[in-house]
């Protein structure tokens, strides 16, 4: 395994509400990212995955915990990161329609980050770089003078990727980058992201609710439930041998393309109950009200993450060795 680029330690992000209520959107999350890999962070809606993205991208301040990026603790600087740190960690959002300014041409959107992060570049240099960025994401140079509304959803998302690349990032946080796109376009965007990762040695934190997508994209997978991590593993190990009851439930319901994959799937486990509100997380294991394997201890004591095999950890009281 290559060197760590990001170390997240016991990260918490709480949102206070009225009447002393608190949304614990992210609660004690610890994870690592290694240079050049894709870590798939998977969770249902409301699991806190986008909140983690926003904290790591410097858009939200952490409530507690540490975020070490190349040795610097970003959690301690709050939202005040250096220009270099801001440029090196970029985020691509789910909906390119709302993340691109409709009144700016593609060229202006691509040049704007350069005027902040690459001030030594001449106007001509910026124009040239904007066209190089378009080429890098597989779009023709003539798109530079179009407005976002004149482009398709996949093209707009590739422009968002190009804009993120304008600051020469090392780490890209991809927050559901294809879920707003037609299935036929998704594959094109994913394939371009994979090519760019190889060419530029990018590290991806790929956030999604779509486990089947992770089968083809991720090197490692981490599962999030109500702001807490349940299981982390290398992707191959994760799909062949899921250990956490929640992971097994998720995997049992994803569609697969081949008979071999169908054989590897856990037997269908029907989902019991709804995901509870993050304002009112159950005591003990957050999943215990829905878990068919629960033990008496599960409603009383919060389980701790433990390593079962190299790189494969689960947060569960079950006696798995
Ligand atoms: Fe189920 Fe208990 Fe494991 Fe939670 S800790 S997943 S309730 S067995």
mmCIF file of C-alpha atoms and ligand atoms in Angstrom:
data_model
loop_
_atom_site.group_PDB
_atom_site.id
_atom_site.type_symbol
_atom_site.label_atom_id
_atom_site.label_comp_id
_atom_site.label_asym_id
_atom_site.label_seq_id
_atom_site.Cartn_x
_atom_site.Cartn_y
_atom_site.Cartn_z
ATOM 1 C CA UNK A 1 0.000 0.000 0.000
ATOM 2 C CA UNK A 2 1.284 3.455 -0.822
ATOM 3 C CA UNK A 3 1.616 6.343 1.544
ATOM 4 C CA UNK A 4 -1.328 7.904 3.389
ATOM 5 C CA UNK A 5 -2.506 11.221 2.009
ATOM 6 C CA UNK A 6 -5.336 11.790 4.494
ATOM 7 C CA UNK A 7 -5.903 10.523 8.037
ATOM 8 C CA UNK A 8 -9.290 11.228 9.581
ATOM 9 C CA UNK A 9 -9.442 10.551 13.300
ATOM 10 C CA UNK A 10 -12.624 10.428 15.429
ATOM 11 C CA UNK A 11 -14.266 13.078 13.269
ATOM 12 C CA UNK A 12 -17.516 14.553 14.550
ATOM 13 C CA UNK A 13 -19.868 17.037 12.943
ATOM 14 C CA UNK A 14 -22.912 17.965 15.004
ATOM 15 C CA UNK A 15 -25.634 20.465 14.087
ATOM 16 C CA UNK A 16 -27.428 21.968 17.095
ATOM 17 C CA UNK A 17 -31.191 22.449 16.748
ATOM 18 C CA UNK A 18 -33.732 24.173 19.002
ATOM 19 C CA UNK A 19 -34.654 22.652 22.399
ATOM 20 C CA UNK A 20 -31.135 21.298 22.919
ATOM 21 C CA UNK A 21 -31.581 18.743 20.190
ATOM 22 C CA UNK A 22 -28.517 17.877 18.135
ATOM 23 C CA UNK A 23 -28.157 16.211 14.742
ATOM 24 C CA UNK A 24 -25.106 13.970 15.002
ATOM 25 C CA UNK A 25 -24.473 13.879 11.262
ATOM 26 C CA UNK A 26 -20.953 12.476 11.625
ATOM 27 C CA UNK A 27 -20.097 10.723 14.858
ATOM 28 C CA UNK A 28 -16.608 9.409 15.527
ATOM 29 C CA UNK A 29 -15.486 8.528 12.014
ATOM 30 C CA UNK A 30 -11.917 7.294 11.532
ATOM 31 C CA UNK A 31 -10.575 6.476 8.083
ATOM 32 C CA UNK A 32 -7.450 6.754 5.933
ATOM 33 C CA UNK A 33 -6.901 7.532 2.283
ATOM 34 C CA UNK A 34 -3.830 6.283 0.436
ATOM 35 C CA UNK A 35 -2.197 8.086 -2.481
ATOM 36 C CA UNK A 36 -3.644 7.103 -5.841
ATOM 37 C CA UNK A 37 -6.499 4.955 -4.509
ATOM 38 C CA UNK A 38 -10.273 5.241 -4.667
ATOM 39 C CA UNK A 39 -12.057 4.838 -1.371
ATOM 40 C CA UNK A 40 -15.793 4.335 -1.857
ATOM 41 C CA UNK A 41 -17.782 5.846 0.998
ATOM 42 C CA UNK A 42 -21.237 4.316 0.788
ATOM 43 C CA UNK A 43 -24.383 5.093 2.740
ATOM 44 C CA UNK A 44 -28.117 5.598 2.450
ATOM 45 C CA UNK A 45 -29.619 9.050 2.317
ATOM 46 C CA UNK A 46 -29.109 10.745 5.710
ATOM 47 C CA UNK A 47 -26.090 8.602 6.626
ATOM 48 C CA UNK A 48 -23.805 11.664 6.813
ATOM 49 C CA UNK A 49 -21.662 10.903 3.758
ATOM 50 C CA UNK A 50 -22.061 14.343 2.166
ATOM 51 C CA UNK A 51 -21.421 16.007 5.532
ATOM 52 C CA UNK A 52 -18.076 14.189 5.682
ATOM 53 C CA UNK A 53 -17.353 15.455 2.154
ATOM 54 C CA UNK A 54 -18.113 19.055 3.118
ATOM 55 C CA UNK A 55 -15.969 18.890 6.271
ATOM 56 C CA UNK A 56 -13.025 17.390 4.371
ATOM 57 C CA UNK A 57 -13.412 19.978 1.601
ATOM 58 C CA UNK A 58 -13.311 22.789 4.189
ATOM 59 C CA UNK A 59 -16.917 23.913 3.716
ATOM 60 C CA UNK A 60 -17.999 22.906 7.231
ATOM 61 C CA UNK A 61 -15.959 23.163 10.394
ATOM 62 C CA UNK A 62 -15.456 19.897 12.297
ATOM 63 C CA UNK A 63 -17.109 19.736 15.717
ATOM 64 C CA UNK A 64 -14.301 17.511 16.993
ATOM 65 C CA UNK A 65 -11.601 15.161 15.770
ATOM 66 C CA UNK A 66 -8.588 15.472 13.502
ATOM 67 C CA UNK A 67 -8.044 15.595 9.743
ATOM 68 C CA UNK A 68 -4.377 15.155 8.859
ATOM 69 C CA UNK A 69 -3.571 16.074 5.272
ATOM 70 C CA UNK A 70 0.098 15.547 4.416
ATOM 71 C CA UNK A 71 0.883 16.039 8.093
ATOM 72 C CA UNK A 72 -1.161 19.248 8.656
ATOM 73 C CA UNK A 73 -4.213 19.032 10.919
ATOM 74 C CA UNK A 74 -6.954 20.710 8.859
ATOM 75 C CA UNK A 75 -9.509 20.271 11.642
ATOM 76 C CA UNK A 76 -7.516 22.670 13.796
ATOM 77 C CA UNK A 77 -7.437 25.424 11.163
ATOM 78 C CA UNK A 78 -11.245 25.324 10.822
ATOM 79 C CA UNK A 79 -12.327 26.893 7.557
ATOM 80 C CA UNK A 80 -9.085 28.882 7.267
ATOM 81 C CA UNK A 81 -6.948 26.727 5.061
ATOM 82 C CA UNK A 82 -3.905 27.861 3.097
ATOM 83 C CA UNK A 83 -4.365 28.486 -0.609
ATOM 84 C CA UNK A 84 -2.215 25.424 -1.304
ATOM 85 C CA UNK A 85 -4.399 23.216 0.903
ATOM 86 C CA UNK A 86 -7.560 24.581 -0.723
ATOM 87 C CA UNK A 87 -6.175 23.891 -4.186
ATOM 88 C CA UNK A 88 -4.974 20.388 -3.357
ATOM 89 C CA UNK A 89 -8.332 19.142 -2.032
ATOM 90 C CA UNK A 90 -11.150 19.696 -4.504
ATOM 91 C CA UNK A 91 -14.768 18.592 -4.530
ATOM 92 C CA UNK A 92 -17.105 17.705 -7.408
ATOM 93 C CA UNK A 93 -20.776 17.946 -6.520
ATOM 94 C CA UNK A 94 -23.697 15.791 -7.529
ATOM 95 C CA UNK A 95 -25.562 18.354 -9.581
ATOM 96 C CA UNK A 96 -23.437 20.236 -12.125
ATOM 97 C CA UNK A 97 -26.517 22.290 -13.047
ATOM 98 C CA UNK A 98 -26.391 24.092 -9.713
ATOM 99 C CA UNK A 99 -22.620 24.058 -9.147
ATOM 100 C CA UNK A 100 -21.806 25.868 -12.425
ATOM 101 C CA UNK A 101 -22.782 29.524 -12.692
ATOM 102 C CA UNK A 102 -25.289 29.724 -15.584
ATOM 103 C CA UNK A 103 -24.186 33.291 -16.379
ATOM 104 C CA UNK A 104 -20.529 32.339 -16.898
ATOM 105 C CA UNK A 105 -19.161 30.729 -20.022
ATOM 106 C CA UNK A 106 -17.265 27.492 -19.536
ATOM 107 C CA UNK A 107 -14.024 29.425 -20.129
ATOM 108 C CA UNK A 108 -14.803 31.874 -17.302
ATOM 109 C CA UNK A 109 -15.701 29.031 -14.932
ATOM 110 C CA UNK A 110 -12.409 27.295 -15.697
ATOM 111 C CA UNK A 111 -10.295 30.455 -15.458
ATOM 112 C CA UNK A 112 -11.765 31.685 -12.160
ATOM 113 C CA UNK A 113 -9.872 29.194 -9.942
ATOM 114 C CA UNK A 114 -6.653 30.026 -11.850
ATOM 115 C CA UNK A 115 -7.013 33.722 -10.989
ATOM 116 C CA UNK A 116 -6.922 32.688 -7.315
ATOM 117 C CA UNK A 117 -4.495 29.752 -7.334
ATOM 118 C CA UNK A 118 -2.246 30.471 -10.324
ATOM 119 C CA UNK A 119 -1.783 34.234 -10.243
ATOM 120 C CA UNK A 120 1.519 34.120 -12.153
ATOM 121 C CA UNK A 121 -0.292 32.828 -15.236
ATOM 122 C CA UNK A 122 -0.881 35.363 -18.037
ATOM 123 C CA UNK A 123 -4.361 35.794 -19.544
ATOM 124 C CA UNK A 124 -3.139 33.928 -22.591
ATOM 125 C CA UNK A 125 -1.732 31.162 -20.379
ATOM 126 C CA UNK A 126 -5.074 30.851 -18.595
ATOM 127 C CA UNK A 127 -6.929 30.559 -21.886
ATOM 128 C CA UNK A 128 -4.523 27.893 -23.037
ATOM 129 C CA UNK A 129 -4.875 25.999 -19.766
ATOM 130 C CA UNK A 130 -8.695 26.187 -19.987
ATOM 131 C CA UNK A 131 -8.511 24.484 -23.369
ATOM 132 C CA UNK A 132 -6.057 21.877 -22.026
ATOM 133 C CA UNK A 133 -8.466 21.122 -19.193
ATOM 134 C CA UNK A 134 -11.307 20.604 -21.658
ATOM 135 C CA UNK A 135 -9.120 18.277 -23.657
ATOM 136 C CA UNK A 136 -8.138 16.408 -20.477
ATOM 137 C CA UNK A 137 -11.801 15.610 -19.747
ATOM 138 C CA UNK A 138 -12.472 14.661 -23.374
ATOM 139 C CA UNK A 139 -14.448 17.733 -24.464
ATOM 140 C CA UNK A 140 -13.769 19.860 -27.557
ATOM 141 C CA UNK A 141 -12.066 23.244 -27.137
ATOM 142 C CA UNK A 142 -15.026 25.039 -28.718
ATOM 143 C CA UNK A 143 -17.068 24.281 -25.574
ATOM 144 C CA UNK A 144 -15.024 26.997 -23.846
ATOM 145 C CA UNK A 145 -17.303 29.732 -25.172
ATOM 146 C CA UNK A 146 -20.592 28.006 -24.411
ATOM 147 C CA UNK A 147 -22.844 28.500 -21.426
ATOM 148 C CA UNK A 148 -23.742 25.529 -19.187
ATOM 149 C CA UNK A 149 -27.353 25.530 -20.420
ATOM 150 C CA UNK A 150 -26.136 24.704 -23.936
ATOM 151 C CA UNK A 151 -24.507 21.479 -22.680
ATOM 152 C CA UNK A 152 -25.855 18.074 -21.662
ATOM 153 C CA UNK A 153 -25.756 16.795 -18.052
ATOM 154 C CA UNK A 154 -22.690 14.579 -18.623
ATOM 155 C CA UNK A 155 -20.831 17.400 -20.378
ATOM 156 C CA UNK A 156 -21.630 19.797 -17.523
ATOM 157 C CA UNK A 157 -20.329 17.272 -15.009
ATOM 158 C CA UNK A 158 -17.106 16.882 -17.021
ATOM 159 C CA UNK A 159 -16.755 20.695 -16.944
ATOM 160 C CA UNK A 160 -17.095 20.515 -13.137
ATOM 161 C CA UNK A 161 -14.312 17.925 -13.099
ATOM 162 C CA UNK A 162 -12.168 20.152 -15.361
ATOM 163 C CA UNK A 163 -12.770 23.121 -13.046
ATOM 164 C CA UNK A 164 -11.698 21.029 -10.043
ATOM 165 C CA UNK A 165 -8.526 20.043 -11.925
ATOM 166 C CA UNK A 166 -7.671 23.707 -12.569
ATOM 167 C CA UNK A 167 -5.980 23.993 -9.153
ATOM 168 C CA UNK A 168 -3.785 20.876 -9.626
ATOM 169 C CA UNK A 169 -5.434 18.839 -6.843
ATOM 170 C CA UNK A 170 -4.052 15.659 -5.291
ATOM 171 C CA UNK A 171 -7.286 14.609 -3.589
ATOM 172 C CA UNK A 172 -10.705 14.806 -5.228
ATOM 173 C CA UNK A 173 -13.885 14.321 -3.249
ATOM 174 C CA UNK A 174 -16.530 13.069 -5.667
ATOM 175 C CA UNK A 175 -19.913 13.554 -4.025
ATOM 176 C CA UNK A 176 -22.350 11.338 -5.960
ATOM 177 C CA UNK A 177 -20.821 12.647 -9.215
ATOM 178 C CA UNK A 178 -22.997 10.546 -11.518
ATOM 179 C CA UNK A 179 -26.248 10.053 -9.649
ATOM 180 C CA UNK A 180 -27.952 13.021 -11.378
ATOM 181 C CA UNK A 181 -27.032 11.661 -14.829
ATOM 182 C CA UNK A 182 -28.736 9.253 -17.227
ATOM 183 C CA UNK A 183 -27.379 5.722 -16.954
ATOM 184 C CA UNK A 184 -25.990 5.899 -20.514
ATOM 185 C CA UNK A 185 -23.954 9.012 -19.608
ATOM 186 C CA UNK A 186 -22.797 7.727 -16.205
ATOM 187 C CA UNK A 187 -20.430 5.163 -17.742
ATOM 188 C CA UNK A 188 -18.726 7.830 -19.862
ATOM 189 C CA UNK A 189 -18.113 10.109 -16.870
ATOM 190 C CA UNK A 190 -16.885 7.223 -14.683
ATOM 191 C CA UNK A 191 -14.524 6.006 -17.373
ATOM 192 C CA UNK A 192 -13.067 9.516 -17.762
ATOM 193 C CA UNK A 193 -12.614 9.808 -13.990
ATOM 194 C CA UNK A 194 -10.706 6.497 -13.958
ATOM 195 C CA UNK A 195 -8.451 7.633 -16.829
ATOM 196 C CA UNK A 196 -7.724 10.961 -15.134
ATOM 197 C CA UNK A 197 -6.865 9.224 -11.884
ATOM 198 C CA UNK A 198 -4.215 7.120 -13.635
ATOM 199 C CA UNK A 199 -2.818 10.032 -15.662
ATOM 200 C CA UNK A 200 -2.607 12.491 -12.774
ATOM 201 C CA UNK A 201 -2.127 10.103 -9.813
ATOM 202 C CA UNK A 202 -5.257 11.465 -8.151
ATOM 203 C CA UNK A 203 -6.711 10.099 -4.940
ATOM 204 C CA UNK A 204 -10.506 9.807 -4.895
ATOM 205 C CA UNK A 205 -12.954 9.750 -2.039
ATOM 206 C CA UNK A 206 -15.969 8.543 -4.016
ATOM 207 C CA UNK A 207 -19.207 9.134 -2.159
ATOM 208 C CA UNK A 208 -22.273 7.235 -3.285
ATOM 209 C CA UNK A 209 -25.390 5.344 -2.266
ATOM 210 C CA UNK A 210 -24.759 2.925 -5.148
ATOM 211 C CA UNK A 211 -22.866 -0.155 -3.982
ATOM 212 C CA UNK A 212 -22.928 -1.817 -7.395
ATOM 213 C CA UNK A 213 -21.016 1.146 -8.844
ATOM 214 C CA UNK A 214 -18.317 0.631 -6.208
ATOM 215 C CA UNK A 215 -17.702 -2.902 -7.424
ATOM 216 C CA UNK A 216 -16.140 -1.442 -10.590
ATOM 217 C CA UNK A 217 -14.589 1.720 -9.224
ATOM 218 C CA UNK A 218 -13.316 1.394 -5.647
ATOM 219 C CA UNK A 219 -10.058 -0.073 -4.308
ATOM 220 C CA UNK A 220 -11.500 -0.033 -0.802
ATOM 221 C CA UNK A 221 -15.028 0.460 0.504
ATOM 222 C CA UNK A 222 -16.300 2.017 3.748
ATOM 223 C CA UNK A 223 -19.945 1.772 4.822
ATOM 224 C CA UNK A 224 -21.614 4.528 6.781
ATOM 225 C CA UNK A 225 -24.804 4.242 8.838
ATOM 226 C CA UNK A 226 -26.274 7.158 10.794
ATOM 227 C CA UNK A 227 -22.971 9.023 10.866
ATOM 228 C CA UNK A 228 -20.926 6.013 11.990
ATOM 229 C CA UNK A 229 -18.708 3.629 10.035
ATOM 230 C CA UNK A 230 -19.856 -0.010 10.097
ATOM 231 C CA UNK A 231 -17.311 -1.771 7.930
ATOM 232 C CA UNK A 232 -14.179 -0.993 5.897
ATOM 233 C CA UNK A 233 -12.381 -3.419 3.617
ATOM 234 C CA UNK A 234 -10.474 -3.834 0.359
ATOM 235 C CA UNK A 235 -13.149 -3.954 -2.357
ATOM 236 C CA UNK A 236 -12.562 -7.594 -3.385
ATOM 237 C CA UNK A 237 -12.709 -8.787 0.216
ATOM 238 C CA UNK A 238 -15.714 -6.583 0.908
ATOM 239 C CA UNK A 239 -17.845 -7.978 -1.926
ATOM 240 C CA UNK A 240 -16.811 -11.612 -1.331
ATOM 241 C CA UNK A 241 -17.007 -11.626 2.423
ATOM 242 C CA UNK A 242 -19.195 -8.866 3.884
ATOM 243 C CA UNK A 243 -19.277 -9.258 7.657
ATOM 244 C CA UNK A 244 -21.425 -6.527 9.158
ATOM 245 C CA UNK A 245 -25.194 -7.283 9.249
ATOM 246 C CA UNK A 246 -26.002 -3.872 7.745
ATOM 247 C CA UNK A 247 -23.528 -4.390 4.891
ATOM 248 C CA UNK A 248 -24.993 -7.833 4.252
ATOM 249 C CA UNK A 249 -28.456 -6.296 4.075
ATOM 250 C CA UNK A 250 -27.291 -3.653 1.563
ATOM 251 C CA UNK A 251 -25.404 -6.156 -0.578
ATOM 252 C CA UNK A 252 -28.254 -8.638 -0.639
ATOM 253 C CA UNK A 253 -30.445 -6.110 -2.404
ATOM 254 C CA UNK A 254 -28.142 -4.804 -5.163
ATOM 255 C CA UNK A 255 -28.726 -5.967 -8.725
ATOM 256 C CA UNK A 256 -25.872 -7.968 -10.283
ATOM 257 C CA UNK A 257 -24.949 -8.583 -13.918
ATOM 258 C CA UNK A 258 -23.659 -12.171 -13.891
ATOM 259 C CA UNK A 259 -24.516 -15.546 -12.374
ATOM 260 C CA UNK A 260 -21.101 -15.621 -10.641
ATOM 261 C CA UNK A 261 -21.870 -12.349 -8.884
ATOM 262 C CA UNK A 262 -25.327 -13.644 -7.933
ATOM 263 C CA UNK A 263 -23.709 -16.679 -6.272
ATOM 264 C CA UNK A 264 -21.439 -14.404 -4.219
ATOM 265 C CA UNK A 265 -24.305 -12.261 -2.942
ATOM 266 C CA UNK A 266 -25.600 -12.826 0.590
ATOM 267 C CA UNK A 267 -29.079 -14.409 0.575
ATOM 268 C CA UNK A 268 -31.736 -11.729 0.306
ATOM 269 C CA UNK A 269 -32.188 -10.046 3.688
ATOM 270 C CA UNK A 270 -35.288 -7.929 3.876
ATOM 271 C CA UNK A 271 -34.840 -4.528 5.407
ATOM 272 C CA UNK A 272 -36.531 -4.268 8.774
ATOM 273 C CA UNK A 273 -37.798 -0.836 9.726
ATOM 274 C CA UNK A 274 -36.806 2.610 8.572
ATOM 275 C CA UNK A 275 -33.480 4.335 9.139
ATOM 276 C CA UNK A 276 -33.965 6.286 12.426
ATOM 277 C CA UNK A 277 -33.621 10.071 12.566
ATOM 278 C CA UNK A 278 -30.060 11.321 13.190
ATOM 279 C CA UNK A 279 -31.611 13.550 15.906
ATOM 280 C CA UNK A 280 -32.622 10.451 17.802
ATOM 281 C CA UNK A 281 -29.927 7.839 17.221
ATOM 282 C CA UNK A 282 -30.705 4.636 19.158
ATOM 283 C CA UNK A 283 -28.375 3.860 22.085
ATOM 284 C CA UNK A 284 -25.736 1.165 21.718
ATOM 285 C CA UNK A 285 -25.340 0.053 18.119
ATOM 286 C CA UNK A 286 -27.162 2.558 15.895
ATOM 287 C CA UNK A 287 -28.384 -0.342 13.729
ATOM 288 C CA UNK A 288 -29.754 -2.527 16.520
ATOM 289 C CA UNK A 289 -33.457 -1.735 15.940
ATOM 290 C CA UNK A 290 -33.148 -3.096 12.381
ATOM 291 C CA UNK A 291 -30.634 -5.876 12.942
ATOM 292 C CA UNK A 292 -31.803 -9.481 12.690
ATOM 293 C CA UNK A 293 -28.609 -10.680 14.489
ATOM 294 C CA UNK A 294 -28.782 -8.344 17.472
ATOM 295 C CA UNK A 295 -27.531 -9.500 20.874
ATOM 296 C CA UNK A 296 -28.697 -8.257 24.302
ATOM 297 C CA UNK A 297 -25.621 -6.012 24.541
ATOM 298 C CA UNK A 298 -26.374 -4.287 21.211
ATOM 299 C CA UNK A 299 -28.976 -1.885 22.594
ATOM 300 C CA UNK A 300 -26.759 -0.919 25.519
ATOM 301 C CA UNK A 301 -23.159 -0.616 24.419
ATOM 302 C CA UNK A 302 -21.786 1.063 21.341
ATOM 303 C CA UNK A 303 -19.511 -1.357 19.461
ATOM 304 C CA UNK A 304 -15.971 -0.294 18.538
ATOM 305 C CA UNK A 305 -14.276 -0.769 15.188
ATOM 306 C CA UNK A 306 -11.963 -3.819 15.192
ATOM 307 C CA UNK A 307 -9.796 -5.404 12.518
ATOM 308 C CA UNK A 308 -10.871 -8.913 11.517
ATOM 309 C CA UNK A 309 -8.414 -9.446 8.646
ATOM 310 C CA UNK A 310 -5.697 -7.180 7.171
ATOM 311 C CA UNK A 311 -7.468 -3.974 6.176
ATOM 312 C CA UNK A 312 -10.930 -5.428 6.937
ATOM 313 C CA UNK A 313 -12.587 -3.901 10.007
ATOM 314 C CA UNK A 314 -16.109 -4.011 11.387
ATOM 315 C CA UNK A 315 -17.944 -2.216 14.149
ATOM 316 C CA UNK A 316 -20.162 -4.937 15.629
ATOM 317 C CA UNK A 317 -20.565 -6.991 18.816
ATOM 318 C CA UNK A 318 -20.948 -10.287 16.939
ATOM 319 C CA UNK A 319 -18.133 -12.722 17.793
ATOM 320 C CA UNK A 320 -16.534 -12.703 14.321
ATOM 321 C CA UNK A 321 -12.824 -13.625 14.152
HETATM 322 FE FE1 LIG B 1 -26.372 -6.095 14.834
HETATM 323 FE FE2 LIG B 1 -25.413 -5.934 17.303
HETATM 324 FE FE3 LIG B 1 -23.742 -5.998 15.255
HETATM 325 FE FE4 LIG B 1 -25.225 -3.862 15.711
HETATM 326 S S1 LIG B 1 -23.618 -4.642 17.031
HETATM 327 S S2 LIG B 1 -24.884 -4.827 13.771
HETATM 328 S S3 LIG B 1 -27.123 -4.759 16.457
HETATM 329 S S4 LIG B 1 -25.139 -7.629 15.897
#
